[in-house]
Amino acid sequence: MPDEASPNQEVLIVTGMSGAGRSTVANALEDLDWYVVDNLPPQMLRPLVDLAGHAEGALPRIAAVVDVRGRDFFTDLQQMIQSLRDGTKLRVIFLDATDSALVRRFDAVRRPHPLQGGGTILDGIATERARLATIRESSDIVIDTSDLNVHQLANSVAELFAAEGTPGVKLTIMSFGFKYGAPFDADMIADARFLPNPFWVPELRAHTGLDPEVREYVLGQPGASEFTDAYAQALAPVLNGYQHESKRFATFAIGCTGGKHRSVAIANALADKLKELPGVAVNVKHRDLGKE
């Protein structure tokens, strides 16, 4: 007797036409914290659900990409879907596209259709459509990706499957010291060395930008508040654009000489302002703090 799935367990089966965007959907789901298994034989769906049930809530949302790459195993998919619908919060998403769109995509990557054999790409597409007709009809969601680019498809997935409160962008604000090298993974870098250096103030030298006295000194300098206000305002449309373009992770870096005083204080102040933006989750990292 198979174990019953948790009432909070979500199971998503991603299937559809080859070339219609399954990999894009799988990547988008992973960015939304789904546990994704690609190219899973239908017979492994039940063990996967049972395994998630034993994970004590560690795998609340699992997605399985199932398609004709499973060869003969794929024929059991419809039966397995019907079996899982009893006692499982299951949804099936079917990705489709016009024949012409699929042909263009296969031509672009210069790969054969998995079912074309010795025939043409269109022969493979026709065979696949026939095999998937019943599954398409019974799917919960059908997305036609013919006119969607990868960003638009990822956004559609986010709208459908993001958990409540899931941020559109996970943003890291990083402070660093230029003398240790600029971070190569930053999307944007700003320079806080236009401000006076607390290092030259004897009573502040041993402290860091995390300490109130250094923070007050740095943010109290002429131009400091104007910079953080203006920079946060300039970054707002950038972060909004990242969400529309499905850029789910971003790093903005603030540098000073050693990464101990000015960049730390400015990074924290900037993070406080950007946390107010909708759809943005902000994390602060002080890369070089403690190196001196």
C-alpha positions as a Markdown table, in Angstrom:
| # | Residue | x | y | z |
|---|---|---|---|---|
| 1 | Met | 0.0 | 0.0 | 0.0 |
| 2 | Pro | 1.7 | 3.3 | -1.1 |
| 3 | Asp | 2.2 | 6.0 | 1.4 |
| 4 | Glu | -0.3 | 8.9 | 1.3 |
| 5 | Ala | 1.1 | 12.2 | 0.2 |
| 6 | Ser | 1.1 | 15.1 | 2.7 |
| 7 | Pro | -1.9 | 17.3 | 2.3 |
| 8 | Asn | 0.5 | 20.2 | 1.7 |
| 9 | Gln | 2.5 | 18.2 | -0.9 |
| 10 | Glu | 2.4 | 19.8 | -4.4 |
| 11 | Val | 3.2 | 17.6 | -7.4 |
| 12 | Leu | 3.7 | 19.0 | -10.9 |
| 13 | Ile | 4.2 | 17.0 | -14.0 |
| 14 | Val | 5.8 | 18.9 | -16.9 |
| 15 | Thr | 5.3 | 17.3 | -20.3 |
| 16 | Gly | 4.5 | 18.3 | -23.8 |
| 17 | Met | 6.1 | 18.6 | -27.2 |
| 18 | Ser | 9.8 | 18.3 | -27.7 |
| 19 | Gly | 11.2 | 21.8 | -28.4 |
| 20 | Ala | 8.3 | 23.5 | -26.7 |
| 21 | Gly | 10.3 | 24.7 | -23.7 |
| 22 | Arg | 10.4 | 22.0 | -21.0 |
| 23 | Ser | 14.0 | 22.9 | -20.0 |
| 24 | Thr | 13.1 | 26.6 | -19.6 |
| 25 | Val | 10.1 | 25.6 | -17.4 |
| 26 | Ala | 12.3 | 23.3 | -15.4 |
| 27 | Asn | 14.9 | 26.0 | -14.8 |
| 28 | Ala | 12.2 | 28.5 | -13.9 |
| 29 | Leu | 10.6 | 26.1 | -11.4 |
| 30 | Glu | 14.0 | 25.5 | -9.7 |
| 31 | Asp | 14.4 | 29.3 | -9.3 |
| 32 | Leu | 11.1 | 29.2 | -7.5 |
| 33 | Asp | 12.4 | 26.6 | -5.1 |
| 34 | Trp | 10.6 | 23.6 | -6.6 |
| 35 | Tyr | 12.5 | 20.3 | -6.4 |
| 36 | Val | 12.8 | 19.3 | -10.1 |
| 37 | Val | 13.6 | 15.9 | -11.6 |
| 38 | Asp | 14.2 | 15.9 | -15.3 |
| 39 | Asn | 13.5 | 13.0 | -17.8 |
| 40 | Leu | 11.8 | 10.9 | -15.1 |
| 41 | Pro | 10.2 | 7.6 | -16.3 |
| 42 | Pro | 6.5 | 7.6 | -15.4 |
| 43 | Gln | 7.0 | 4.5 | -13.3 |
| 44 | Met | 9.2 | 6.5 | -10.9 |
| 45 | Leu | 6.6 | 9.1 | -10.2 |
| 46 | Arg | 5.0 | 7.2 | -7.3 |
| 47 | Pro | 8.3 | 6.4 | -5.6 |
| 48 | Leu | 9.3 | 10.1 | -6.0 |
| 49 | Val | 6.0 | 11.2 | -4.3 |
| 50 | Asp | 6.4 | 8.6 | -1.6 |
| 51 | Leu | 10.0 | 9.7 | -1.0 |
| 52 | Ala | 8.9 | 13.3 | -0.7 |
| 53 | Gly | 6.3 | 12.2 | 1.9 |
| 54 | His | 9.0 | 10.8 | 4.1 |
| 55 | Ala | 11.1 | 14.1 | 3.8 |
| 56 | Glu | 9.1 | 15.7 | 6.7 |
| 57 | Gly | 8.3 | 18.8 | 4.7 |
| 58 | Ala | 11.7 | 19.2 | 3.2 |
| 59 | Leu | 10.3 | 18.7 | -0.3 |
| 60 | Pro | 6.9 | 20.4 | -0.3 |
| 61 | Arg | 6.9 | 21.1 | -4.0 |
| 62 | Ile | 8.2 | 18.6 | -6.5 |
| 63 | Ala | 8.1 | 18.8 | -10.3 |
| 64 | Ala | 8.9 | 16.0 | -12.7 |
| 65 | Val | 9.7 | 16.5 | -16.4 |
| 66 | Val | 8.3 | 13.5 | -18.3 |
| 67 | Asp | 8.5 | 13.2 | -22.0 |
| 68 | Val | 9.1 | 10.9 | -25.0 |
| 69 | Arg | 12.8 | 10.6 | -24.1 |
| 70 | Gly | 11.5 | 7.9 | -21.7 |
| 71 | Arg | 10.9 | 5.8 | -24.8 |
| 72 | Asp | 8.6 | 2.8 | -24.1 |
| 73 | Phe | 8.3 | 3.8 | -20.5 |
| 74 | Phe | 6.4 | 6.9 | -21.6 |
| 75 | Thr | 3.3 | 4.9 | -22.6 |
| 76 | Asp | 2.4 | 4.5 | -18.9 |
| 77 | Leu | 2.2 | 8.2 | -18.2 |
| 78 | Gln | -1.6 | 8.6 | -18.5 |
| 79 | Gln | -2.2 | 5.7 | -16.2 |
| 80 | Met | 0.2 | 7.0 | -13.6 |
| 81 | Ile | -1.4 | 10.5 | -13.7 |
| 82 | Gln | -4.8 | 9.0 | -13.0 |
| 83 | Ser | -3.3 | 7.0 | -10.1 |
| 84 | Leu | -1.6 | 10.0 | -8.6 |
| 85 | Arg | -4.7 | 12.2 | -8.8 |
| 86 | Asp | -6.2 | 10.2 | -6.0 |
| 87 | Gly | -4.8 | 11.6 | -2.7 |
| 88 | Thr | -2.3 | 14.0 | -4.3 |
| 89 | Lys | -2.4 | 17.7 | -5.1 |
| 90 | Leu | -1.3 | 17.0 | -8.7 |
| 91 | Arg | -1.3 | 19.3 | -11.7 |
| 92 | Val | -0.1 | 18.6 | -15.2 |
| 93 | Ile | 1.3 | 21.3 | -17.4 |
| 94 | Phe | 1.5 | 20.6 | -21.1 |
| 95 | Leu | 3.8 | 22.7 | -23.3 |
| 96 | Asp | 2.8 | 23.0 | -27.0 |
| 97 | Ala | 3.8 | 25.0 | -30.0 |
| 98 | Thr | 3.0 | 25.2 | -33.7 |
| 99 | Asp | 4.7 | 22.8 | -36.1 |
| 100 | Ser | 6.5 | 25.7 | -37.8 |
| 101 | Ala | 7.8 | 27.0 | -34.4 |
| 102 | Leu | 9.1 | 23.6 | -33.4 |
| 103 | Val | 10.8 | 23.1 | -36.8 |
| 104 | Arg | 12.5 | 26.4 | -36.4 |
| 105 | Arg | 13.8 | 25.5 | -33.0 |
| 106 | Phe | 15.1 | 22.1 | -34.0 |
| 107 | Asp | 16.8 | 23.7 | -37.0 |
| 108 | Ala | 18.4 | 26.4 | -34.8 |
| 109 | Val | 20.0 | 23.8 | -32.5 |
| 110 | Arg | 20.7 | 21.4 | -35.4 |
| 111 | Arg | 19.4 | 18.4 | -33.6 |
| 112 | Pro | 16.9 | 15.7 | -34.8 |
| 113 | His | 13.5 | 15.3 | -33.3 |
| 114 | Pro | 13.7 | 12.3 | -30.9 |
| 115 | Leu | 10.9 | 10.4 | -32.8 |
| 116 | Gln | 11.8 | 11.2 | -36.4 |
| 117 | Gly | 13.9 | 8.1 | -37.0 |
| 118 | Gly | 14.8 | 8.1 | -40.7 |
| 119 | Gly | 12.2 | 10.6 | -41.6 |
| 120 | Thr | 11.9 | 14.4 | -41.3 |
| 121 | Ile | 11.5 | 16.6 | -38.3 |
| 122 | Leu | 7.8 | 17.1 | -39.2 |
| 123 | Asp | 7.4 | 13.3 | -39.2 |
| 124 | Gly | 8.7 | 13.2 | -35.7 |
| 125 | Ile | 6.4 | 16.0 | -34.6 |
| 126 | Ala | 3.4 | 14.3 | -36.1 |
| 127 | Thr | 4.2 | 11.0 | -34.3 |
| 128 | Glu | 4.7 | 12.8 | -31.0 |
| 129 | Arg | 1.4 | 14.8 | -31.3 |
| 130 | Ala | -0.4 | 11.5 | -31.8 |
| 131 | Arg | 1.2 | 9.9 | -28.8 |
| 132 | Leu | 0.4 | 13.0 | -26.6 |
| 133 | Ala | -3.1 | 13.8 | -27.7 |
| 134 | Thr | -4.8 | 12.1 | -24.8 |
| 135 | Ile | -2.4 | 13.6 | -22.2 |
| 136 | Arg | -2.9 | 17.1 | -23.7 |
| 137 | Glu | -6.7 | 16.8 | -23.4 |
| 138 | Ser | -6.5 | 15.8 | -19.8 |
| 139 | Ser | -3.8 | 18.4 | -18.7 |
| 140 | Asp | -4.7 | 21.0 | -16.2 |
| 141 | Ile | -2.7 | 23.8 | -17.9 |
| 142 | Val | -1.7 | 24.1 | -21.6 |
| 143 | Ile | 0.8 | 26.8 | -22.6 |
| 144 | Asp | 1.4 | 27.6 | -26.3 |
| 145 | Thr | 5.0 | 28.8 | -26.4 |
| 146 | Ser | 5.0 | 29.5 | -30.2 |
| 147 | Asp | 5.3 | 33.3 | -29.7 |
| 148 | Leu | 7.1 | 33.3 | -26.3 |
| 149 | Asn | 10.8 | 33.8 | -25.7 |
| 150 | Val | 12.5 | 32.1 | -22.8 |
| 151 | His | 12.0 | 35.1 | -20.5 |
| 152 | Gln | 8.3 | 35.4 | -21.3 |
| 153 | Leu | 7.8 | 31.7 | -20.7 |
| 154 | Ala | 9.7 | 31.8 | -17.4 |
| 155 | Asn | 7.5 | 34.7 | -16.3 |
| 156 | Ser | 4.4 | 32.7 | -17.2 |
| 157 | Val | 5.7 | 29.9 | -15.0 |
| 158 | Ala | 6.4 | 32.3 | -12.1 |
| 159 | Glu | 2.8 | 33.7 | -12.3 |
| 160 | Leu | 1.4 | 30.2 | -12.2 |
| 161 | Phe | 3.6 | 28.4 | -9.7 |
| 162 | Ala | 5.4 | 30.9 | -7.5 |
| 163 | Ala | 4.5 | 30.4 | -3.8 |
| 164 | Glu | 2.8 | 33.3 | -2.1 |
| 165 | Gly | 5.4 | 35.8 | -1.1 |
| 166 | Thr | 8.1 | 34.4 | -3.4 |
| 167 | Pro | 10.3 | 37.3 | -4.4 |
| 168 | Gly | 10.8 | 38.2 | -8.1 |
| 169 | Val | 14.4 | 39.0 | -7.5 |
| 170 | Lys | 16.8 | 37.7 | -4.8 |
| 171 | Leu | 19.2 | 40.6 | -4.4 |
| 172 | Thr | 22.6 | 40.6 | -2.7 |
| 173 | Ile | 24.1 | 43.9 | -1.6 |
| 174 | Met | 27.8 | 43.3 | -1.2 |
| 175 | Ser | 30.4 | 45.5 | 0.4 |
| 176 | Phe | 34.0 | 45.0 | -0.6 |
| 177 | Gly | 37.5 | 46.6 | -0.6 |
| 178 | Phe | 39.1 | 47.6 | -3.9 |
| 179 | Lys | 42.5 | 46.6 | -2.6 |
| 180 | Tyr | 41.3 | 43.0 | -2.5 |
| 181 | Gly | 39.9 | 43.2 | -6.0 |
| 182 | Ala | 36.5 | 44.0 | -7.4 |
| 183 | Pro | 33.9 | 41.1 | -7.2 |
| 184 | Phe | 33.8 | 39.5 | -10.7 |
| 185 | Asp | 30.2 | 38.3 | -10.1 |
| 186 | Ala | 28.6 | 41.7 | -9.4 |
| 187 | Asp | 26.0 | 43.0 | -11.8 |
| 188 | Met | 26.7 | 46.6 | -10.8 |
| 189 | Ile | 29.5 | 48.2 | -8.8 |
| 190 | Ala | 29.4 | 51.6 | -7.1 |
| 191 | Asp | 32.4 | 53.4 | -5.5 |
| 192 | Ala | 32.1 | 54.8 | -1.9 |
| 193 | Arg | 35.6 | 56.3 | -1.9 |
| 194 | Phe | 34.2 | 59.8 | -2.6 |
| 195 | Leu | 33.4 | 59.9 | 1.1 |
| 196 | Pro | 36.0 | 60.7 | 3.8 |
| 197 | Asn | 37.6 | 57.6 | 5.2 |
| 198 | Pro | 36.9 | 56.8 | 8.9 |
| 199 | Phe | 40.3 | 55.0 | 8.9 |
| 200 | Trp | 41.9 | 58.4 | 9.4 |
| 201 | Val | 39.8 | 59.2 | 12.4 |
| 202 | Pro | 41.7 | 57.6 | 15.3 |
| 203 | Glu | 38.7 | 56.8 | 17.5 |
| 204 | Leu | 36.9 | 55.2 | 14.5 |
| 205 | Arg | 39.8 | 53.2 | 13.0 |
| 206 | Ala | 39.3 | 50.0 | 15.0 |
| 207 | His | 35.5 | 50.0 | 14.4 |
| 208 | Thr | 33.6 | 48.9 | 11.3 |
| 209 | Gly | 30.6 | 50.2 | 9.3 |
| 210 | Leu | 28.5 | 47.9 | 11.4 |
| 211 | Asp | 29.1 | 50.0 | 14.5 |
| 212 | Pro | 26.7 | 53.0 | 15.1 |
| 213 | Glu | 29.5 | 55.6 | 15.4 |
| 214 | Val | 31.0 | 54.7 | 12.0 |
| 215 | Arg | 27.6 | 54.4 | 10.4 |
| 216 | Glu | 26.6 | 57.9 | 11.7 |
| 217 | Tyr | 30.0 | 59.3 | 10.6 |
| 218 | Val | 29.8 | 57.9 | 7.1 |
| 219 | Leu | 26.1 | 58.7 | 6.4 |
| 220 | Gly | 26.5 | 62.1 | 8.0 |
| 221 | Gln | 29.0 | 63.2 | 5.4 |
| 222 | Pro | 28.0 | 65.6 | 2.6 |
| 223 | Gly | 26.7 | 63.6 | -0.3 |
| 224 | Ala | 26.2 | 60.3 | 1.5 |
| 225 | Ser | 22.4 | 60.5 | 2.0 |
| 226 | Glu | 22.0 | 62.1 | -1.5 |
| 227 | Phe | 23.9 | 59.2 | -3.0 |
| 228 | Thr | 22.0 | 56.4 | -1.3 |
| 229 | Asp | 18.7 | 58.0 | -2.0 |
| 230 | Ala | 19.5 | 58.7 | -5.7 |
| 231 | Tyr | 21.1 | 55.3 | -6.2 |
| 232 | Ala | 18.2 | 53.4 | -4.7 |
| 233 | Gln | 15.8 | 55.4 | -6.9 |
| 234 | Ala | 18.0 | 54.6 | -10.0 |
| 235 | Leu | 18.1 | 50.9 | -9.1 |
| 236 | Ala | 14.3 | 50.5 | -8.7 |
| 237 | Pro | 13.5 | 50.4 | -12.5 |
| 238 | Val | 16.5 | 48.1 | -12.9 |
| 239 | Leu | 15.1 | 45.6 | -10.4 |
| 240 | Asn | 11.7 | 45.9 | -11.9 |
| 241 | Gly | 13.1 | 45.1 | -15.3 |
| 242 | Tyr | 15.0 | 42.1 | -13.9 |
| 243 | Gln | 11.7 | 40.7 | -12.8 |
| 244 | His | 10.1 | 41.2 | -16.2 |
| 245 | Glu | 13.2 | 39.5 | -17.8 |
| 246 | Ser | 13.2 | 36.6 | -15.4 |
| 247 | Lys | 16.6 | 37.5 | -13.9 |
| 248 | Arg | 15.9 | 36.0 | -10.5 |
| 249 | Phe | 19.3 | 36.7 | -8.8 |
| 250 | Ala | 21.3 | 39.8 | -8.8 |
| 251 | Thr | 24.4 | 41.3 | -6.9 |
| 252 | Phe | 25.0 | 45.0 | -6.5 |
| 253 | Ala | 28.4 | 45.8 | -5.0 |
| 254 | Ile | 29.6 | 48.9 | -3.0 |
| 255 | Gly | 33.4 | 49.3 | -2.7 |
| 256 | Cys | 35.8 | 51.4 | -0.6 |
| 257 | Thr | 39.5 | 51.0 | 0.0 |
| 258 | Gly | 39.5 | 48.2 | 2.5 |
| 259 | Gly | 35.8 | 47.1 | 2.7 |
| 260 | Lys | 35.6 | 47.9 | 6.4 |
| 261 | His | 34.0 | 51.3 | 6.9 |
| 262 | Arg | 32.4 | 53.3 | 4.1 |
| 263 | Ser | 31.2 | 50.4 | 1.9 |
| 264 | Val | 29.8 | 48.5 | 4.8 |
| 265 | Ala | 27.8 | 51.5 | 6.0 |
| 266 | Ile | 26.5 | 52.5 | 2.6 |
| 267 | Ala | 25.7 | 48.9 | 1.7 |
| 268 | Asn | 23.5 | 48.5 | 4.8 |
| 269 | Ala | 21.8 | 51.9 | 4.1 |
| 270 | Leu | 21.1 | 51.0 | 0.5 |
| 271 | Ala | 19.7 | 47.6 | 1.5 |
| 272 | Asp | 17.3 | 49.2 | 3.9 |
| 273 | Lys | 15.9 | 51.3 | 1.1 |
| 274 | Leu | 15.7 | 48.5 | -1.5 |
| 275 | Lys | 13.9 | 46.2 | 0.9 |
| 276 | Glu | 10.9 | 48.5 | 0.5 |
| 277 | Leu | 10.6 | 47.6 | -3.2 |
| 278 | Pro | 7.9 | 45.0 | -4.1 |
| 279 | Gly | 9.0 | 41.6 | -5.2 |
| 280 | Val | 12.6 | 42.1 | -4.0 |
| 281 | Ala | 14.3 | 40.0 | -1.3 |
| 282 | Val | 17.5 | 41.6 | -0.1 |
| 283 | Asn | 20.5 | 40.0 | 1.5 |
| 284 | Val | 23.6 | 41.8 | 2.7 |
| 285 | Lys | 27.1 | 40.4 | 2.4 |
| 286 | His | 30.3 | 42.1 | 3.7 |
| 287 | Arg | 32.9 | 40.3 | 1.7 |
| 288 | Asp | 36.1 | 41.7 | 3.1 |
| 289 | Leu | 35.0 | 42.6 | 6.7 |
| 290 | Gly | 37.6 | 41.2 | 9.1 |
| 291 | Lys | 40.5 | 40.9 | 6.6 |
| 292 | Glu | 42.4 | 43.7 | 8.2 |
